[in-house]
Short mmCIF file of C-alpha atoms in Angstrom, two decimals:
data_model
loop_
_atom_site.label_atom_id
_atom_site.label_comp_id
_atom_site.label_asym_id
_atom_site.label_seq_id
_atom_site.Cartn_x
_atom_site.Cartn_y
_atom_site.Cartn_z
CA MET A 1 141.48 15.63 207.26
CA ALA A 2 145.09 15.35 208.36
CA ILE A 3 146.09 16.68 211.79
CA PHE A 4 148.53 18.92 209.93
CA GLU A 5 150.26 19.31 206.61
CA GLY A 6 153.81 20.57 206.17
CA ALA A 7 156.52 20.96 208.77
CA GLY A 8 155.92 19.70 212.29
CA THR A 9 158.71 20.46 214.73
CA ALA A 10 159.79 17.62 217.02
CA ILE A 11 160.61 20.16 219.70
CA ILE A 12 163.35 19.83 222.28
CA THR A 13 162.83 20.16 226.03
CA PRO A 14 165.25 22.74 227.48
CA PHE A 15 166.73 22.16 230.93
CA CYS A 16 168.15 24.38 233.66
CA GLU A 17 171.51 23.85 235.35
CA ASP A 18 169.76 22.01 238.21
CA GLY A 19 168.17 19.58 235.78
CA SER A 20 164.65 20.99 235.93
CA VAL A 21 162.70 21.96 232.84
CA ASP A 22 163.60 25.49 231.65
CA TYR A 23 160.12 26.83 230.90
CA GLU A 24 161.34 30.36 230.12
CA SER A 25 163.54 29.08 227.31
CA PHE A 26 160.86 26.61 226.22
CA GLY A 27 158.39 29.44 225.85
CA ARG A 28 160.90 31.42 223.81
CA LEU A 29 161.50 28.44 221.52
CA ILE A 30 157.75 27.87 221.03
CA GLU A 31 157.31 31.52 220.02
CA TYR A 32 160.24 31.23 217.61
CA GLN A 33 158.53 28.23 216.01
CA VAL A 34 155.13 29.88 215.69
CA GLN A 35 156.53 33.16 214.35
CA ASN A 36 158.57 31.28 211.74
CA HIS A 37 155.55 29.39 210.42
CA THR A 38 156.10 25.87 211.59
CA ASP A 39 152.88 23.97 210.92
CA ALA A 40 152.65 21.97 214.12
CA ILE A 41 154.60 21.24 217.30
CA ILE A 42 155.26 17.71 218.46
CA VAL A 43 156.07 17.83 222.16
CA CYS A 44 157.64 15.14 224.36
CA GLY A 45 158.85 12.94 221.58
CA THR A 46 162.33 11.46 221.19
CA THR A 47 163.82 14.90 220.51
CA GLY A 48 162.10 16.16 223.67
CA GLU A 49 163.98 13.56 225.77
CA SER A 50 160.72 12.00 226.89
CA ALA A 51 162.61 8.88 228.02
CA THR A 52 164.15 10.79 230.93
CA LEU A 53 161.15 12.88 231.93
CA THR A 54 159.13 11.75 234.91
CA HIS A 55 155.43 11.25 234.21
CA GLU A 56 154.70 14.48 236.07
CA GLU A 57 157.25 16.43 234.07
CA HIS A 58 156.06 14.85 230.83
CA LEU A 59 152.49 16.00 231.41
CA ASP A 60 153.53 19.41 232.72
CA VAL A 61 155.55 20.02 229.52
CA ILE A 62 152.56 19.03 227.39
CA ARG A 63 150.27 21.31 229.38
CA TYR A 64 152.66 24.24 229.11
CA CYS A 65 153.09 23.76 225.35
CA VAL A 66 149.37 23.60 224.74
CA GLU A 67 148.79 26.75 226.80
CA LYS A 68 151.65 28.66 225.16
CA VAL A 69 150.66 27.74 221.60
CA ALA A 70 147.08 28.78 222.40
CA HIS A 71 145.49 27.08 219.37
CA ARG A 72 147.65 28.94 216.82
CA ILE A 73 148.90 25.65 215.39
CA PRO A 74 148.24 22.01 216.31
CA VAL A 75 150.08 20.51 219.29
CA ILE A 76 150.71 16.78 219.04
CA ALA A 77 151.78 15.11 222.27
CA GLY A 78 154.17 12.18 222.41
CA THR A 79 152.52 9.71 224.78
CA GLY A 80 154.00 6.39 223.72
CA SER A 81 155.43 3.82 226.13
CA ASN A 82 156.53 0.21 226.15
CA CYS A 83 153.86 -0.29 228.81
CA THR A 84 150.36 -0.18 227.36
CA GLU A 85 148.78 1.05 230.58
CA THR A 86 151.30 3.89 230.82
CA ALA A 87 150.62 4.90 227.22
CA ILE A 88 146.89 4.93 227.98
CA TYR A 89 147.41 7.08 231.07
CA LEU A 90 149.66 9.61 229.32
CA SER A 91 147.31 9.74 226.32
CA MET A 92 144.23 10.38 228.43
CA GLU A 93 145.99 13.13 230.37
CA ALA A 94 147.26 14.74 227.17
CA GLU A 95 143.70 14.77 225.85
CA LYS A 96 142.53 16.48 229.06
CA ALA A 97 145.34 19.02 228.64
CA GLY A 98 143.99 20.05 225.22
CA ALA A 99 146.43 18.42 222.81
CA ASP A 100 145.23 18.22 219.22
CA GLY A 101 146.65 14.79 218.53
CA LEU A 102 148.98 12.09 219.82
CA LEU A 103 152.22 10.52 218.56
CA LEU A 104 152.71 6.97 219.78
CA VAL A 105 156.07 5.25 219.36
CA THR A 106 156.18 1.50 218.96
CA PRO A 107 156.80 -0.23 222.30
CA TYR A 108 160.55 -0.48 222.81
CA TYR A 109 162.58 -3.32 224.39
CA ASN A 110 159.57 -5.67 224.71
CA LYS A 111 159.83 -6.49 220.96
CA ALA A 112 156.11 -7.12 220.49
CA THR A 113 154.78 -9.20 217.60
CA GLN A 114 152.74 -7.48 214.88
CA ASN A 115 149.59 -8.76 216.61
CA GLY A 116 150.87 -7.35 219.89
CA LEU A 117 151.49 -3.98 218.25
CA TYR A 118 147.96 -3.98 216.84
CA LYS A 119 146.42 -4.76 220.24
CA HIS A 120 148.63 -2.19 221.98
CA TYR A 121 147.67 0.62 219.63
CA LYS A 122 144.00 -0.31 219.56
CA ALA A 123 143.86 -0.29 223.37
CA VAL A 124 145.39 3.19 223.53
CA ALA A 125 143.19 4.50 220.72
CA ASP A 126 140.08 3.14 222.38
CA SER A 127 140.89 5.14 225.52
CA VAL A 128 140.83 8.56 223.80
CA LYS A 129 139.09 10.44 221.02
CA LEU A 130 142.14 12.30 219.72
CA PRO A 131 143.62 11.45 216.32
CA ILE A 132 146.76 9.33 216.61
CA ILE A 133 149.93 9.15 214.52
CA LEU A 134 151.90 5.93 214.85
CA TYR A 135 155.69 6.28 215.13
CA ASN A 136 157.79 3.63 213.43
CA VAL A 137 161.49 4.03 214.39
CA PRO A 138 163.11 0.59 214.50
CA SER A 139 166.63 1.97 214.99
CA ARG A 140 165.59 3.11 218.46
CA THR A 141 162.93 0.61 219.49
CA GLY A 142 164.22 -2.67 218.13
CA THR A 143 160.81 -3.29 216.56
CA THR A 144 159.64 -2.70 213.01
CA MET A 145 155.96 -2.09 212.45
CA GLN A 146 155.25 -3.72 209.10
CA PRO A 147 153.32 -1.84 206.40
CA GLU A 148 150.43 -4.31 206.70
CA THR A 149 150.08 -3.53 210.41
CA VAL A 150 150.11 0.24 209.81
CA VAL A 151 147.42 -0.06 207.14
CA ARG A 152 145.31 -2.41 209.25
CA LEU A 153 145.36 0.00 212.16
CA CYS A 154 144.49 3.03 210.03
CA ARG A 155 141.63 1.15 208.35
CA GLU A 156 140.13 -0.55 211.40
CA VAL A 157 140.64 2.05 214.18
CA ASP A 158 138.83 5.31 213.48
CA ASN A 159 141.17 7.66 215.33
CA ILE A 160 144.46 6.15 214.12
CA VAL A 161 145.15 8.32 211.10
CA GLY A 162 148.76 8.05 210.04
CA VAL A 163 152.40 7.19 210.68
CA LYS A 164 155.68 8.96 211.26
CA ASP A 165 158.00 6.86 209.13
CA ALA A 166 161.56 6.92 210.47
CA THR A 167 162.61 3.61 208.92
CA GLY A 168 164.78 5.26 206.28
CA ASN A 169 163.59 2.48 203.95
CA ILE A 170 161.92 4.22 200.99
CA ALA A 171 161.06 0.93 199.27
CA GLN A 172 159.19 -0.20 202.38
CA THR A 173 157.44 3.16 202.57
CA ALA A 174 156.39 2.87 198.92
CA HIS A 175 154.99 -0.59 199.69
CA LEU A 176 153.07 0.89 202.63
CA MET A 177 151.54 3.63 200.52
CA SER A 178 150.61 1.21 197.75
CA LEU A 179 148.70 -0.88 200.30
CA ALA A 180 147.15 2.15 202.00
CA GLU A 181 145.19 3.48 199.00
CA GLY A 182 144.87 6.83 200.73
CA CYS A 183 143.98 5.68 204.26
CA VAL A 184 147.37 6.55 205.84
CA ASP A 185 148.63 10.09 206.50
CA LEU A 186 152.37 9.71 205.96
CA TYR A 187 154.93 11.92 207.67
CA SER A 188 158.64 11.67 207.11
CA GLY A 189 160.66 11.00 210.23
CA GLU A 190 163.92 11.59 208.40
CA ASP A 191 164.94 15.15 207.55
CA ALA A 192 167.18 14.05 204.67
CA ILE A 193 164.33 12.45 202.71
CA VAL A 194 161.34 14.70 203.20
CA VAL A 195 160.76 15.42 199.51
CA PRO A 196 161.02 11.76 198.45
CA LEU A 197 158.32 10.87 200.98
CA LEU A 198 156.16 13.75 199.86
CA ALA A 199 156.45 12.29 196.37
CA LEU A 200 155.02 9.02 197.72
CA GLY A 201 151.99 10.90 199.01
CA GLY A 202 153.30 12.24 202.31
CA LYS A 203 151.56 14.99 204.22
CA GLY A 204 154.77 16.48 205.62
CA VAL A 205 157.54 15.86 208.11
CA ILE A 206 158.01 15.59 211.86
CA SER A 207 161.33 17.33 211.88
CA VAL A 208 164.41 17.85 214.05
CA LEU A 209 165.86 20.34 211.53
CA SER A 210 162.87 22.65 211.97
CA ASN A 211 163.90 23.35 215.56
CA VAL A 212 166.60 25.58 214.05
CA ALA A 213 165.19 26.27 210.57
CA PRO A 214 161.37 26.22 210.86
CA GLN A 215 160.78 28.63 207.99
CA ALA A 216 162.99 26.66 205.61
CA VAL A 217 161.34 23.31 206.36
CA HIS A 218 157.88 24.88 206.10
CA ASP A 219 158.82 26.44 202.74
CA MET A 220 160.28 23.18 201.42
CA CYS A 221 156.96 21.43 202.03
CA SER A 222 154.85 24.36 200.80
CA LEU A 223 156.77 24.57 197.53
CA TYR A 224 156.20 20.89 196.92
CA PHE A 225 152.46 21.17 197.59
CA GLU A 226 152.30 24.15 195.24
CA GLY A 227 153.76 22.01 192.44
CA ARG A 228 157.16 23.74 192.54
CA THR A 229 158.91 20.43 192.97
CA GLN A 230 162.32 21.38 191.60
CA GLU A 231 162.57 24.31 194.01
CA SER A 232 161.50 22.05 196.87
CA CYS A 233 164.10 19.49 195.85
CA ARG A 234 166.81 22.13 195.75
CA MET A 235 165.92 23.13 199.30
CA GLN A 236 166.08 19.49 200.35
CA LEU A 237 169.52 18.98 198.85
CA LYS A 238 170.82 22.25 200.32
CA ALA A 239 169.77 21.05 203.78
CA VAL A 240 171.48 17.66 203.58
CA PRO A 241 174.92 18.72 204.96
CA LEU A 242 173.23 20.49 207.89
CA VAL A 243 171.00 17.49 208.53
CA GLU A 244 174.04 15.24 208.53
CA ALA A 245 175.71 17.50 211.09
CA LEU A 246 172.52 17.50 213.20
CA PHE A 247 172.72 13.70 213.32
CA SER A 248 176.51 13.37 213.69
CA GLU A 249 175.75 12.31 217.25
CA VAL A 250 172.58 10.85 218.69
CA ASN A 251 169.57 13.17 218.56
CA PRO A 252 168.94 15.55 220.36
CA ILE A 253 172.58 16.25 221.31
CA PRO A 254 173.45 18.23 218.17
CA VAL A 255 170.16 20.11 217.83
CA LYS A 256 170.43 21.31 221.43
CA LYS A 257 173.95 22.52 220.70
CA ALA A 258 172.61 24.30 217.59
CA LEU A 259 169.92 26.09 219.56
CA GLU A 260 172.55 27.10 222.13
CA LEU A 261 174.70 28.54 219.34
CA MET A 262 171.64 30.49 218.16
CA GLY A 263 171.11 31.89 221.66
CA ILE A 264 167.55 30.54 221.89
CA CYS A 265 168.14 28.19 224.81
CA GLY A 266 170.87 26.28 226.60
CA GLY A 267 172.21 22.98 225.35
CA LEU A 268 171.91 21.06 228.59
CA LEU A 269 170.94 17.37 228.37
CA ARG A 270 169.91 14.69 230.79
CA MET A 271 172.17 11.74 231.38
CA PRO A 272 172.95 9.39 229.77
CA LEU A 273 173.14 11.95 226.93
CA THR A 274 176.28 14.06 227.16
CA GLU A 275 177.86 17.21 225.71
CA MET A 276 178.64 17.14 221.98
CA GLU A 277 182.21 16.33 221.04
CA GLU A 278 184.26 19.36 220.04
CA ALA A 279 185.00 18.26 216.50
CA ASN A 280 181.35 17.49 215.76
CA ALA A 281 180.27 20.77 217.36
CA GLY A 282 182.69 22.66 215.08
CA ARG A 283 181.31 20.88 212.04
CA LEU A 284 177.76 21.71 213.10
CA GLU A 285 178.56 25.39 213.58
CA ASN A 286 180.20 25.51 210.16
CA GLU A 287 177.17 23.96 208.45
CA MET A 288 174.83 26.34 210.26
CA ARG A 289 176.81 29.26 208.94
CA LYS A 290 176.71 27.87 205.41
CA PHE A 291 172.94 27.43 205.68
CA GLY A 292 172.55 31.00 206.88
CA ILE A 293 171.30 30.28 210.39
CA LEU A 294 174.28 31.90 212.14
#
């Protein structure tokens, strides 16, 4: 059985003026997600600025999220690293903290071979019992995990169950699913093409958009699963201008600005990420109003 089906929110990590984690705002955001029917929370991923969290902060954020969610929906912890030993350490600690699953990004910068990726993931999976979702995002990591590698891992390693596909390459994703023959739980990593990936057999999305529109992303997936594909498609197309605004600068700069505009939490970022440019912020606010968020 899949860790979750539907809309999983790749949740941000709010910060205070002094740069520390703003747990009060984080708790408020988690409640907003749960009350608006998001299907899972993915904590300490790219959108959560995991790259600039210390290991202690990283694990504290996971622990807080698990405690705050309190088993109401699954919590999936981002524990990937370009160092295999670090990924093992973070994964084991996340398991101790009570996470329901793990999201493991492909090692970045090292540019591992496909065999290296296989050995990396198997080593991490062997260290824990939690189900694992692979995260394929070559635009950020410089490494593409090939469909054959994804399928091999899901077939040969019991607790590797699926992939977050942020390649943006639908033809490659179709090839993956044709090879998988049902052994890979597919999640879209691109908010603009959720429905197309559901049509290829996807289980849902790990979404940036659902930080600000959890109910809408949940409904888009639910409608598709109910067979109301035209309604689901209409929701997808309606969301495209807002999604484009949310990615007009590198994620999570725009989504943090959006949540600030909504009054849910501040938009502070950690360097080297910086404040959203005024023109892009204006465009984002306009699209949020059109979508009915503001």
